[in-house]
XYZ file of C-alpha atoms in Angstrom:
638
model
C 72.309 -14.444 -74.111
C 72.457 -12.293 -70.788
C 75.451 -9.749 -70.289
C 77.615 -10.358 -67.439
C 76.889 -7.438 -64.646
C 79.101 -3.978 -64.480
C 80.648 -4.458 -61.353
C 81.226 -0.609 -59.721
C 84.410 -1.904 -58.502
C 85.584 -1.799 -62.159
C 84.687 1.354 -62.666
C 87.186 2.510 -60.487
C 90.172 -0.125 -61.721
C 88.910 0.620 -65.539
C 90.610 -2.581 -67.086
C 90.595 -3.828 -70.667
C 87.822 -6.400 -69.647
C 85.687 -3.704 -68.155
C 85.768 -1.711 -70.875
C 85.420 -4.567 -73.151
C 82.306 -5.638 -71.391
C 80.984 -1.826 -71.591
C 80.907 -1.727 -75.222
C 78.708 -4.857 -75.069
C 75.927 -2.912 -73.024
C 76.866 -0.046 -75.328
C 76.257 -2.318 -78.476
C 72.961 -3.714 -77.295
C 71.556 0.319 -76.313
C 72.037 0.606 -79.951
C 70.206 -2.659 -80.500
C 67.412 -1.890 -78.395
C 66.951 1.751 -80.084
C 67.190 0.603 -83.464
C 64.354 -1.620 -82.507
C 62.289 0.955 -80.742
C 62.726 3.438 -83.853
C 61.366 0.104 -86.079
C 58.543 -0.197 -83.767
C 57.374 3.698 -83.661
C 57.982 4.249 -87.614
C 55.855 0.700 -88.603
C 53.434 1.591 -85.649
C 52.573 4.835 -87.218
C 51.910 3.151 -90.731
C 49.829 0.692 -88.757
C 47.641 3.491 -87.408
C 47.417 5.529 -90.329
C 46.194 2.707 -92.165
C 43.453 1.807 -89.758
C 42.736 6.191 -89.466
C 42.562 5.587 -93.515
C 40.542 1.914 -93.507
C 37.795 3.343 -90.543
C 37.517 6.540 -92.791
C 36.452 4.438 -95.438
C 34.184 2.576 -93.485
C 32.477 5.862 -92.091
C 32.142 6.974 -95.542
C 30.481 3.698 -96.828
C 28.063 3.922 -93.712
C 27.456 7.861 -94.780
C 26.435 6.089 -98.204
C 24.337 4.178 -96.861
C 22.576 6.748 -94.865
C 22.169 9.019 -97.150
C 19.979 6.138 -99.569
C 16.115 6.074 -99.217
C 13.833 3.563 -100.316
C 10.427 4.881 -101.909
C 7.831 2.966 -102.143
C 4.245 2.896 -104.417
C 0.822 3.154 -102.160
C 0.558 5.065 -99.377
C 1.130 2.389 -96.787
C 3.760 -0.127 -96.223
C 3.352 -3.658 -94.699
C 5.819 -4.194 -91.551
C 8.145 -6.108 -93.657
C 8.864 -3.055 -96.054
C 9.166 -1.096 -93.587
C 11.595 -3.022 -91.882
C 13.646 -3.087 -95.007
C 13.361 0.498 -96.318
C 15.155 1.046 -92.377
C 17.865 -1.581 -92.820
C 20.651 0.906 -94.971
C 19.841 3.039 -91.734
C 20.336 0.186 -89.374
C 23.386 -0.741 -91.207
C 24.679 2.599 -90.882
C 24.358 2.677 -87.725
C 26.085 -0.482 -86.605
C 28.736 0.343 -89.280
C 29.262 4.053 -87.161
C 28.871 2.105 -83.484
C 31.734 -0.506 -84.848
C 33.476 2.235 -85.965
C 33.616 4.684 -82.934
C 34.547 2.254 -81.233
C 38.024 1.518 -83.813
C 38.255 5.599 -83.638
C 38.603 5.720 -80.372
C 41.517 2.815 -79.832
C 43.103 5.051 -82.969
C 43.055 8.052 -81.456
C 44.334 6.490 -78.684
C 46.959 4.506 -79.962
C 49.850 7.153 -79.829
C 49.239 7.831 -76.531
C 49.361 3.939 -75.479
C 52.059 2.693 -78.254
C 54.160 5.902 -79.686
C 54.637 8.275 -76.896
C 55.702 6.004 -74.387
C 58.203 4.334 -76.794
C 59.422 7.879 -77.955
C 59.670 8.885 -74.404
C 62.033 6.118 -73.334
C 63.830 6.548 -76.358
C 64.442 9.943 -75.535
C 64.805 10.091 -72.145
C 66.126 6.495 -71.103
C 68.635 5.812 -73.963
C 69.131 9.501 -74.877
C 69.384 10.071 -70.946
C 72.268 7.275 -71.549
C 74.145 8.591 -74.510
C 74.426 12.036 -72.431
C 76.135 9.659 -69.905
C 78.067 7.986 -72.000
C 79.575 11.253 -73.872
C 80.489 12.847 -70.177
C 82.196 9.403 -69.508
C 84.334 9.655 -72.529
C 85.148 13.475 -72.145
C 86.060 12.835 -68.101
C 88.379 9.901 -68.829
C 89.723 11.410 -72.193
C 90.740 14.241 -70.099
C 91.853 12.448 -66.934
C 93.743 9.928 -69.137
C 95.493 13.349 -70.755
C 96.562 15.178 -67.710
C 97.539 11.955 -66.219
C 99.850 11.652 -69.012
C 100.979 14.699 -68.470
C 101.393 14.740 -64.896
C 103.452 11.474 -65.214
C 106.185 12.878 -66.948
C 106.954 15.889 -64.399
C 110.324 15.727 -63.090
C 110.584 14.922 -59.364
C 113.166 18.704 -59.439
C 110.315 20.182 -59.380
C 109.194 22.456 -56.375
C 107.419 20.465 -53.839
C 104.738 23.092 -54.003
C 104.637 22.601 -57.924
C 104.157 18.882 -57.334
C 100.905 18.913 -54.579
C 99.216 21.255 -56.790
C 100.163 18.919 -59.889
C 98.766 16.098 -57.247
C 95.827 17.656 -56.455
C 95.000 18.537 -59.548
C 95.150 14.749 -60.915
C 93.239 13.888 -58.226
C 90.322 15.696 -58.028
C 90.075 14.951 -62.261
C 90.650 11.275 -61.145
C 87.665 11.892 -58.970
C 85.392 13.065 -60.929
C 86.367 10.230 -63.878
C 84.985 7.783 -61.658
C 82.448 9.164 -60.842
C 81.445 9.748 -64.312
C 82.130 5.804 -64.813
C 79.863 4.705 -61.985
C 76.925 7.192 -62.827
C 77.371 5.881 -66.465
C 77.699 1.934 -65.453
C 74.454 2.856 -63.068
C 72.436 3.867 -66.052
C 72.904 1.651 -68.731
C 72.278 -0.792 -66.341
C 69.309 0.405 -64.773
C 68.203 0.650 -68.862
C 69.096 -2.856 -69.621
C 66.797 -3.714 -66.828
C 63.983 -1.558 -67.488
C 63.318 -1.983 -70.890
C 61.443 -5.092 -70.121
C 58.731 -3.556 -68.883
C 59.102 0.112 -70.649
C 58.899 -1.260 -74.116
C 56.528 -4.550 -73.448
C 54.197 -2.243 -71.471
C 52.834 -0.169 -74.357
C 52.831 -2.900 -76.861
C 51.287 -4.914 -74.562
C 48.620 -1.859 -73.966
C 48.708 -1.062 -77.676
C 47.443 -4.842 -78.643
C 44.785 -4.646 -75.957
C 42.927 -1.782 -77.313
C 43.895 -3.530 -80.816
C 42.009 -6.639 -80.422
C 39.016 -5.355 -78.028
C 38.367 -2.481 -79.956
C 37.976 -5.443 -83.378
C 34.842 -6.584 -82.877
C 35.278 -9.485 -85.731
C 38.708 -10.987 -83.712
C 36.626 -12.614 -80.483
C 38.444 -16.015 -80.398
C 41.381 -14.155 -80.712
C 40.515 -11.720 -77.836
C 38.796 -14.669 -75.179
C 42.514 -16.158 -75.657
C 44.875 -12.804 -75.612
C 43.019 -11.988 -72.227
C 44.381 -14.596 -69.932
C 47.843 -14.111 -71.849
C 47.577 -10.313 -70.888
C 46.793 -10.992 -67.121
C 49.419 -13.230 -67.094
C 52.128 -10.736 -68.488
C 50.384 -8.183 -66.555
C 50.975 -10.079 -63.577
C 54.872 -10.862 -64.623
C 55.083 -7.300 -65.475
C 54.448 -5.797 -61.987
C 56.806 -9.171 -60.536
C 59.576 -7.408 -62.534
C 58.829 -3.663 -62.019
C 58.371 -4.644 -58.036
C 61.823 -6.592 -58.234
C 63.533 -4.268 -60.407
C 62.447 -1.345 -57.725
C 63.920 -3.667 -54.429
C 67.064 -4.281 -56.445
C 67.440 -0.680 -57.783
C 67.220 0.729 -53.957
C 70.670 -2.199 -53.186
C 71.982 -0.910 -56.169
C 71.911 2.993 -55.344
C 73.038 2.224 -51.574
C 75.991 0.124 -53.141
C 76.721 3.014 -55.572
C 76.476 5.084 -52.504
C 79.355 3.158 -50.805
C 81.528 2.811 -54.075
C 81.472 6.536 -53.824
C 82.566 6.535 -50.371
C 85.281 3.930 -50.406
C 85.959 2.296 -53.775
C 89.158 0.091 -52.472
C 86.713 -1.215 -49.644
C 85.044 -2.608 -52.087
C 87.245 -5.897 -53.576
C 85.134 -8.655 -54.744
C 86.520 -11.854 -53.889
C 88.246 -14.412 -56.077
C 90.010 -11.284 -57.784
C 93.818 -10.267 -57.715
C 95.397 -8.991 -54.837
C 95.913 -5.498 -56.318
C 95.127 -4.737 -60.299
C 95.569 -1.521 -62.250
C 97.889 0.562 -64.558
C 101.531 0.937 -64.281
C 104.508 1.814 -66.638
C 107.503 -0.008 -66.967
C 110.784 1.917 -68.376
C 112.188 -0.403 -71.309
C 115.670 0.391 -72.705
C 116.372 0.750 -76.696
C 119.014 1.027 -78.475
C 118.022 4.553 -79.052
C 117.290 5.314 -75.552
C 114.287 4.789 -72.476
C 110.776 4.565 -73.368
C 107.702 3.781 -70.579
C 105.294 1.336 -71.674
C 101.919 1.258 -70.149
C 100.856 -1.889 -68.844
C 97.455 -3.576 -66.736
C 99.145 -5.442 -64.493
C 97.367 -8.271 -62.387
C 99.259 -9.206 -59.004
C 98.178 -12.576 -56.645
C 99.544 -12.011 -53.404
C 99.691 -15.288 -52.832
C 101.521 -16.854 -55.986
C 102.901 -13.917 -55.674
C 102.304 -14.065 -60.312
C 102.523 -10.682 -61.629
C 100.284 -10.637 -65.000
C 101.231 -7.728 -67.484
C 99.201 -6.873 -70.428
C 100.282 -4.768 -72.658
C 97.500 -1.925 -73.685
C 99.274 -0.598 -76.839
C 100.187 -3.001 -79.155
C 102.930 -2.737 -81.414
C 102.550 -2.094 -85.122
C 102.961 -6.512 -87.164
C 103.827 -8.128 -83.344
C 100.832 -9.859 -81.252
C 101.590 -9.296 -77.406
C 100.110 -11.305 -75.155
C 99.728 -11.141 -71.341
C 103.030 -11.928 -69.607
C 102.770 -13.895 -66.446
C 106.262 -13.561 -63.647
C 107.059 -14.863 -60.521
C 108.292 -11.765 -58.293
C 111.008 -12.165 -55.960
C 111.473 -8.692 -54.263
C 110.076 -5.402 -54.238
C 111.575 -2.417 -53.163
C 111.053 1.504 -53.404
C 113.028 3.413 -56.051
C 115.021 6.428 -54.759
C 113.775 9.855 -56.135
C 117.142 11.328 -56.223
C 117.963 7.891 -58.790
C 115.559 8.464 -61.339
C 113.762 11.419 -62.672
C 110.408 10.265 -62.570
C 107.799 9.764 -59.602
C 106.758 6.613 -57.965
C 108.334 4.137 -58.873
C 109.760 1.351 -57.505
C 111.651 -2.132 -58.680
C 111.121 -5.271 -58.831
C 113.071 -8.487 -59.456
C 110.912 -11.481 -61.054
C 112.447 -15.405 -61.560
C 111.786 -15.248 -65.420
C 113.403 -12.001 -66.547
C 117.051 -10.865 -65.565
C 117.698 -7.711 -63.747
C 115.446 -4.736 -62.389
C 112.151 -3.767 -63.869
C 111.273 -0.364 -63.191
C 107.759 0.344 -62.702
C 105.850 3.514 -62.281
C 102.744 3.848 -60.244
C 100.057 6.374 -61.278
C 100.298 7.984 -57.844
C 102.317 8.286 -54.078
C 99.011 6.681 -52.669
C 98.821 4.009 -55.234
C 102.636 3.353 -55.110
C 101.997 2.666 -51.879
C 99.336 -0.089 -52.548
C 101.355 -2.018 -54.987
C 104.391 -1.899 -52.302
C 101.908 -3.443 -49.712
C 100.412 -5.948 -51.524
C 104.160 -6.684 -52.980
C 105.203 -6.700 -49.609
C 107.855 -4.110 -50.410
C 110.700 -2.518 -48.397
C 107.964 0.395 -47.879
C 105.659 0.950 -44.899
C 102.477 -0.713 -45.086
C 99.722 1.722 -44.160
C 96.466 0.474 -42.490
C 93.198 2.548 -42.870
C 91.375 2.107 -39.459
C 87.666 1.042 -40.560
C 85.100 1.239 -38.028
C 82.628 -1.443 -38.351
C 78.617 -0.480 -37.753
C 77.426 -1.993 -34.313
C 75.180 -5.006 -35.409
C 72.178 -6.246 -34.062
C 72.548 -9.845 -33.002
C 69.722 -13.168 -33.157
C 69.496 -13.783 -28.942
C 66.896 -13.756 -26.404
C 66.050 -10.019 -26.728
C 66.018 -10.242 -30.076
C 63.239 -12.884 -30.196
C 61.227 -10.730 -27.801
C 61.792 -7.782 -29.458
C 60.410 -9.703 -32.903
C 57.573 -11.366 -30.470
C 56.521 -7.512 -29.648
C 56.249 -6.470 -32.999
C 54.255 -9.300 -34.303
C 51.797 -9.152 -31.265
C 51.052 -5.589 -31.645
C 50.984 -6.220 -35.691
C 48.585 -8.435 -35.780
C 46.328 -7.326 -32.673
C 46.066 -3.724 -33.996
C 47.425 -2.854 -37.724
C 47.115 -6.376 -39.699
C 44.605 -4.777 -41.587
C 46.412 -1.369 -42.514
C 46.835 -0.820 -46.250
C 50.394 -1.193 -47.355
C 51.605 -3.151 -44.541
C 55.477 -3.020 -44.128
C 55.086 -1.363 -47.782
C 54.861 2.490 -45.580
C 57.982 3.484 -43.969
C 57.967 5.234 -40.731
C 60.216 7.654 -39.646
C 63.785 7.119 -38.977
C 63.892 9.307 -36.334
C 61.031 7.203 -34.002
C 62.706 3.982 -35.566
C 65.674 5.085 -33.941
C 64.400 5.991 -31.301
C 61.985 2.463 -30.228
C 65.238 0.392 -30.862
C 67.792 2.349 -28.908
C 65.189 2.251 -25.938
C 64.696 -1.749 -26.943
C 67.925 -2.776 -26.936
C 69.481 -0.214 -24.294
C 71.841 -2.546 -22.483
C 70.808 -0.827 -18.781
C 67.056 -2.083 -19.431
C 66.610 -4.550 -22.180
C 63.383 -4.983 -23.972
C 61.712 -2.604 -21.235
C 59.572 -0.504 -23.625
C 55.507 -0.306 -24.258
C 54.539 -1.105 -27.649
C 51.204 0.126 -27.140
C 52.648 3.652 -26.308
C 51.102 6.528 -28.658
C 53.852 7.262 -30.182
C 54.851 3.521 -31.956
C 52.220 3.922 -34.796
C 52.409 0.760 -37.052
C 54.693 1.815 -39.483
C 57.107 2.667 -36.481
C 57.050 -0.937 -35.698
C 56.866 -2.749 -38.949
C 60.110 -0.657 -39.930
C 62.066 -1.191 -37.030
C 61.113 -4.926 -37.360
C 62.750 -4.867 -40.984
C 65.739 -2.645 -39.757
C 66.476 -5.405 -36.562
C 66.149 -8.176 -39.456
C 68.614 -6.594 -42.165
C 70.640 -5.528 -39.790
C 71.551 -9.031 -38.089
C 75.710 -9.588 -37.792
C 74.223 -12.773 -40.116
C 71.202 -12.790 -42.254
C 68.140 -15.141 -40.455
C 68.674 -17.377 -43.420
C 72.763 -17.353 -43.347
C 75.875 -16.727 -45.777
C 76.408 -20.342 -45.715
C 73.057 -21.231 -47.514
C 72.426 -18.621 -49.584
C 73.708 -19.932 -52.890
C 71.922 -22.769 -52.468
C 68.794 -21.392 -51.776
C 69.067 -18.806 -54.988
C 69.964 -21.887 -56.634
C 66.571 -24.053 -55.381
C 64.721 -20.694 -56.807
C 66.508 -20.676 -60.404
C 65.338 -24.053 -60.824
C 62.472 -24.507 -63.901
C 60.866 -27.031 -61.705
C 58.534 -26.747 -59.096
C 58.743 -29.770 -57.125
C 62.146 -29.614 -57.458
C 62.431 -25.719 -56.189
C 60.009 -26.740 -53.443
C 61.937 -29.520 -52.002
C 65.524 -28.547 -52.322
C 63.977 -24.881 -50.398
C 61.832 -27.245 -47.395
C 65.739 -29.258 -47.151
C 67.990 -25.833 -46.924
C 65.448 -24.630 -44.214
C 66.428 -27.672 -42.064
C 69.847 -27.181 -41.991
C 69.554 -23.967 -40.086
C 71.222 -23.492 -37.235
C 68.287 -24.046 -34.105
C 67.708 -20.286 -33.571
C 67.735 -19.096 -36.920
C 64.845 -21.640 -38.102
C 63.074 -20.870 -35.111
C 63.522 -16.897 -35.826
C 62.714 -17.811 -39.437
C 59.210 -19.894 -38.492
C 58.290 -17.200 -36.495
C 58.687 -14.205 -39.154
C 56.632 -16.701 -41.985
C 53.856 -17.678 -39.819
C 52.951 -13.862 -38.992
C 53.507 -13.056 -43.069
C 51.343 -15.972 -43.791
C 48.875 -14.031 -41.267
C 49.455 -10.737 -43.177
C 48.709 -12.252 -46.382
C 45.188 -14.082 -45.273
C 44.087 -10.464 -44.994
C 45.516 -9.134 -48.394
C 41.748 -8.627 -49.574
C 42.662 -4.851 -46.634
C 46.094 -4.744 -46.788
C 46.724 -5.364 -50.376
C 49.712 -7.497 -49.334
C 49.927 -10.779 -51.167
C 53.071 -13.472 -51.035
C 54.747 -11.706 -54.127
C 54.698 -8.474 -52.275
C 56.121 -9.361 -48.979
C 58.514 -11.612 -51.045
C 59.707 -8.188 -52.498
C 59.953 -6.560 -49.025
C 61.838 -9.855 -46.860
C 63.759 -11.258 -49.755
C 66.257 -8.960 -49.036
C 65.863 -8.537 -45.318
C 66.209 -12.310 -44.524
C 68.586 -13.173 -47.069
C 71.560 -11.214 -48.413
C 74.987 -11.919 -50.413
C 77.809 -11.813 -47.761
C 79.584 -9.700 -51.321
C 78.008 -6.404 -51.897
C 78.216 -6.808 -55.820
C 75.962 -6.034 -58.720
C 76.002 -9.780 -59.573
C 74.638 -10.111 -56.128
C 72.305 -7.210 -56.494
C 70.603 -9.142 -59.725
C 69.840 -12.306 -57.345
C 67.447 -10.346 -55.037
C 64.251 -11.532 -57.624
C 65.394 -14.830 -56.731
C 65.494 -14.041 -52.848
C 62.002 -12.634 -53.002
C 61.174 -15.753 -54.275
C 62.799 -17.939 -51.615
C 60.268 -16.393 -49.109
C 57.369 -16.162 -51.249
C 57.543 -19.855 -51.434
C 57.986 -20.338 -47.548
C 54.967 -17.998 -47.681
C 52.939 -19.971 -49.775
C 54.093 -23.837 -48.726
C 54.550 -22.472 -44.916
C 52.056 -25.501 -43.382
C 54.048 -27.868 -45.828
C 57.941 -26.893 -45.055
C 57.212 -26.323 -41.138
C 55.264 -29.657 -40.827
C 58.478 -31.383 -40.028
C 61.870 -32.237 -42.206
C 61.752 -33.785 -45.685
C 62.545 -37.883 -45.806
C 65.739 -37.481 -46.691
C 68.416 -34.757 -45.079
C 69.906 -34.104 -48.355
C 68.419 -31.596 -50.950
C 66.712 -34.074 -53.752
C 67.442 -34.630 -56.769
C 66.752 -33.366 -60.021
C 63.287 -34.936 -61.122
C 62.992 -35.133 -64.960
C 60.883 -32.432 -66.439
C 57.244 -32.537 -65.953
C 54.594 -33.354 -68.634
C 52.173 -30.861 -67.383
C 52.632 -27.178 -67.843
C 53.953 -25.197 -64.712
C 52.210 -22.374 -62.799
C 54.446 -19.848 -63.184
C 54.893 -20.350 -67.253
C 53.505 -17.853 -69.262
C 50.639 -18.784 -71.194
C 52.194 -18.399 -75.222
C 49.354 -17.718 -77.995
C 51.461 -18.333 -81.133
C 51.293 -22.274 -80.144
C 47.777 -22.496 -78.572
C 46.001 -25.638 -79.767
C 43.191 -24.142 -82.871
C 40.012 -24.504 -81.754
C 36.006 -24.753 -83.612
C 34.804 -20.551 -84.095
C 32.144 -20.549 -81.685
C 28.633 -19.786 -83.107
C 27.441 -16.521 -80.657
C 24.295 -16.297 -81.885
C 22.613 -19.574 -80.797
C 19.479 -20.362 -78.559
C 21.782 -22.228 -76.415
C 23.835 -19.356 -75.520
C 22.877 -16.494 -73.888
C 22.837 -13.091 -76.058
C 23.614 -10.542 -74.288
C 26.784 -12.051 -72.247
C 28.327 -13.378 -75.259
C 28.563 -10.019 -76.484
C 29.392 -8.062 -73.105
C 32.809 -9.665 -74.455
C 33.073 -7.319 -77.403
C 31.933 -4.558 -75.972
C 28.747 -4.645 -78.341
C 25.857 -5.282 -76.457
C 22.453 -3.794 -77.606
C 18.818 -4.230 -77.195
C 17.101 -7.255 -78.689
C 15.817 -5.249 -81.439
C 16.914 -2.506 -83.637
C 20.934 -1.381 -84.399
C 21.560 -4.010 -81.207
C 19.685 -6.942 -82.975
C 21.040 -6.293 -86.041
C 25.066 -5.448 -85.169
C 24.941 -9.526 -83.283
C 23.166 -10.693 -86.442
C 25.750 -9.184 -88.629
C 28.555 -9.873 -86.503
C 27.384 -13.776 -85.703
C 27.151 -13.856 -89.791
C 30.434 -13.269 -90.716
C 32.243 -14.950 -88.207
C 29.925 -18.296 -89.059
């Protein structure tokens, strides 16, 4: 069961949920290094007992070299001497089967123990430091809060900044702590696919190669390993694309966190305390409070529940806000509210001037509303000079650099990026620039092609189609993922199929020369999943979609002459076809459930010595240790 993703945005709001959802990542860590300590401690006992069963085997062989046979006369006939030789021979295909076992031994803490240990270590312990900094931070920004809640408002003014400031920058470095925590876990939730599957993977390799008596075992593990291999690198190359969106979304949570509201979510959410009156005086109780502006429902959940009594949320319908008077009440920002369910003023306390003011805004309040001015990054847009601009690129592309090694993988400089596209798209003299000039190497060109692409006021594939076409690539089936992709690209507006053609059939051109450029259809997926399609949310949720995106163009890629032959039958996306009876492309290839098959006899006249054992790793001459290691070998697997 997957784990819903850590949104950064809740790092700074720190709700219940969040923190409820934290402690499931948290409990899984533990999970996962529980495991990884099983793994290392029954891995070690595996190895020793092979060290232990190969020293035994060595010793046997020394045995058996140490025996000679004597013989009566003073010549022997070819036949005695070929068996007064054969304890030597057998020695010495016992000690050639056994190097090779010493060698995967010696080698199997480097390929299954160290790597484990060092994720262990560094990964999750890398974690825990995080974790432990996360819990100091908010334990003592929780505690001054506190603290800094209760001041009077007769305080000097001066008193008060400093006691402002002072929550603030602990406030600040809390979240902080929070997102660099959220970050890692996740990025560890992620990686351990591949960190803890590599070296068992690797470890299992050597394992059955290195056992000459397990070939059927290691003819069918060897199209499984490519396979995983191959999924393997898929993951690491789409966990390194979505780990770059990631940090540049971290990046702008630092900036701005309230710029950063996912939709579908309250108006305004966070902490506030509401005076209550006893019969033994005024208490503040400190609720999460939830408010939809457009309801206008104020949800308030308690976060300290009393000691026999089960408090639930409480949901009211607010009728006015206004600002509380400091000279009425000895506390700081607060304000009151009147709701349709409860009689009378509630008092509620904000945990700051600035936040006050955000609750009185989205409440709208008898307070100011304040406006930060945001100035939105000038965006490149999909018209005539941006179609020749893209025709440049590919023409010079593909007439000088298709060949180049890492093509579009090799970024060029920002500063000459910068520079070809300002003298582009300079509004005095459009497109008036020589692509063949010295100084637009190819990896000028290829990146400024990306940053025009990304950098569209839409994406080439749009906002409006983007679920749908992550959905098309969730889908198990292939003819179902094929045709529901080939129907989305049709109901692009004119310019952005055109724009999109035009991008596949030069990728399609890049990948017939993969054999130079090492660029195949998964790789350039990785590179223009996220530069032709992108979330219009920038969300974590969003960020774990990009494999999917990468595989919206891959397909395009690979099914280019297909989708851009002309529109499907029907204008509609397909339906569902039931499942098919055939195993898919894409499915891994599973050993456990492989149908049994007849041992095959190696040593036969039918089949050709020496490449049946090129397999194990065993070939030898047609006579002596050779000759006899395939006898023995062919013997006890018939």
């Amino acid at each position: 069961m997957g784990h819903p993703p850590l949104e950064f945005s809740d790092c700074y709001l720190d709700s219940p949920d969040f923190r409820e959802r934290l402690k499931c990542y948290e409990l899984e860590l533990e999970r996962t290094n529980k495991f990884i300590k099983d793994v290392i401690k029954d891995g070690n006992a595996l190895i020793s007992a092979m060290r232990n069963y190969s020293s035994a085997v060595q010793k046997f062989s020394q045995t058996l070299q140490s025996f000679q046979f004597d013989f009566i006369g003073d010549t022997l006939t070819d036949d005695e001497i070929n068996i007064a030789e054969s304890f030597k021979e057998f020695a010495e295909l016992l000690n050639e089967v056994e190097n090779e076992r010493m060698m995967m031994v010696h080698n199997a803490s480097d390929l299954l123990i160290k790597p484990l240990e060092n994720f262990r270590k560094e990964q999750i312990g890398f974690t825990k430091e995080r974790k432990k900094k996360f819990e100091k931070d908010g334990e003592r920004f929780y505690s001054l809060l506190d603290r800094h809640l209760h001041l009077s408002s007769k305080k000097k003014e001066s008193q008060l900044q400093e006691a402002d400031l002072q929550v603030d920058k602990e406030r600040h470095n809390f979240f902080e702590s929070s997102l660099d925590y959220v970050y890692q876990i996740q990025e560890v939730q992620e990686s351990k696919k591949f960190n803890i599957v590599e070296p068992v993977l690797a470890f299992l390799h050597s394992l059955f190669i290195s056992n000459s008596l397990t070939v059927e075992l290691t003819q069918d593990f060897l199209p499984y390993k490519q396979q995983l291999q191959l999924s393997l690198q898929n993951t690491r190359n789409h966990f390194s694309s979505t780990r770059e969106e990631m940090e540049e979304l971290k990046k702008r949570m630092k900036e701005a966190p309230q710029t950063c509201k996912l939709p579908g979510q309250p108006t305004i959410e966070g902490y506030l305390y509401t005076q209550e009156k006893w019969a033994l005086g005024i208490s503040w109780v400190k609720y999460y409070c939830q408010y939809e502006k457009e309801t206008k429902t104020l949800t308030m959940t308690p976060t300290e529940q009393k000691p026999g009594a089960k408090q639930g949320p409480l949901d009211l319908t607010l009728k006015y806000c206004v600002r509380r008077k400091t000279e009425s009440i000895d506390k700081r920002f607060c304000f009151d509210i009147e709701t349709n369910e409860r009689p009378g003023t509630i008092t509620l306390q904000a945990l700051s001037e600035a936040n006050r003011r955000l609750w009185m805004e989205a409440m709208d309040g008898k307070e100011p509303i304040y406006h930060s001015p945001i100035t939105k990054q000038e965006e490149m847009e999909l018209n005539d000079i941006g179609f020749k601009f893209v025709r440049k690129c590919i023409n010079v592309i593909e007439t000088k650099g298709i060949k180049t090694e890492g093509l579009y993988r090799t970024v060029g400089s920002n500063i000459q990026v910068q520079k070809l596209l300002n003298a582009f798209f300079d509004p005095k003299c459009p497109g008036d620039v020589d692509f063949h000039y010295s100084d637009w190497d190819i990896k000028t060109i290829t990146s400024s092609l990306k940053f025009y692409l990304r950098n569209l006021s839409e994406p080439v594939m749009t906002y409006r189609l983007h679920k749908e076409l992550v959905s098309a690539a969730k889908s198990d089936n292939l003819d179902y993922r094929l045709g529901a992709i080939h129907s989305l690209v049709y109901k692009l507006p004119e310019k952005n199929r055109e724009m999109l053609e035009l991008i596949i059939r030069h990728l399609v051109n890049v990948c017939e020369h993969s054999k130079d450029n090492l660029m195949t259809p998964s790789n350039m997926g990785v590179i223009f999943g996220p530069t032709l399609m992108r979330a219009q949310e920038d969300t974590v949720a969003a960020m774990m979609n990009i494999k999917f995106q990468n595989i919206v163009v891959e397909i395009l890629i690979e099914h280019f002459v297909k989708i851009y032959s002309g529109p499907p039958e029907e204008s509609a996306t397909p339906p569902v076809p039931p499942p098919r009876v055939t195993a898919r492309r894409h499915k891994p290839i599973t050993i456990s459930k492989r149908l049994l098959r007849e041992r095959t006899v190696f040593y036969t006249s039918s089949v050709d010595e020496s490449e049946g054992f090129e397999i194990l790793g065993l070939r030898g001459s047609s006579t002596g240790s050779g000759r006899l290691l395939q006898t023995l070998v062919c013997v006890i697997l018939c």
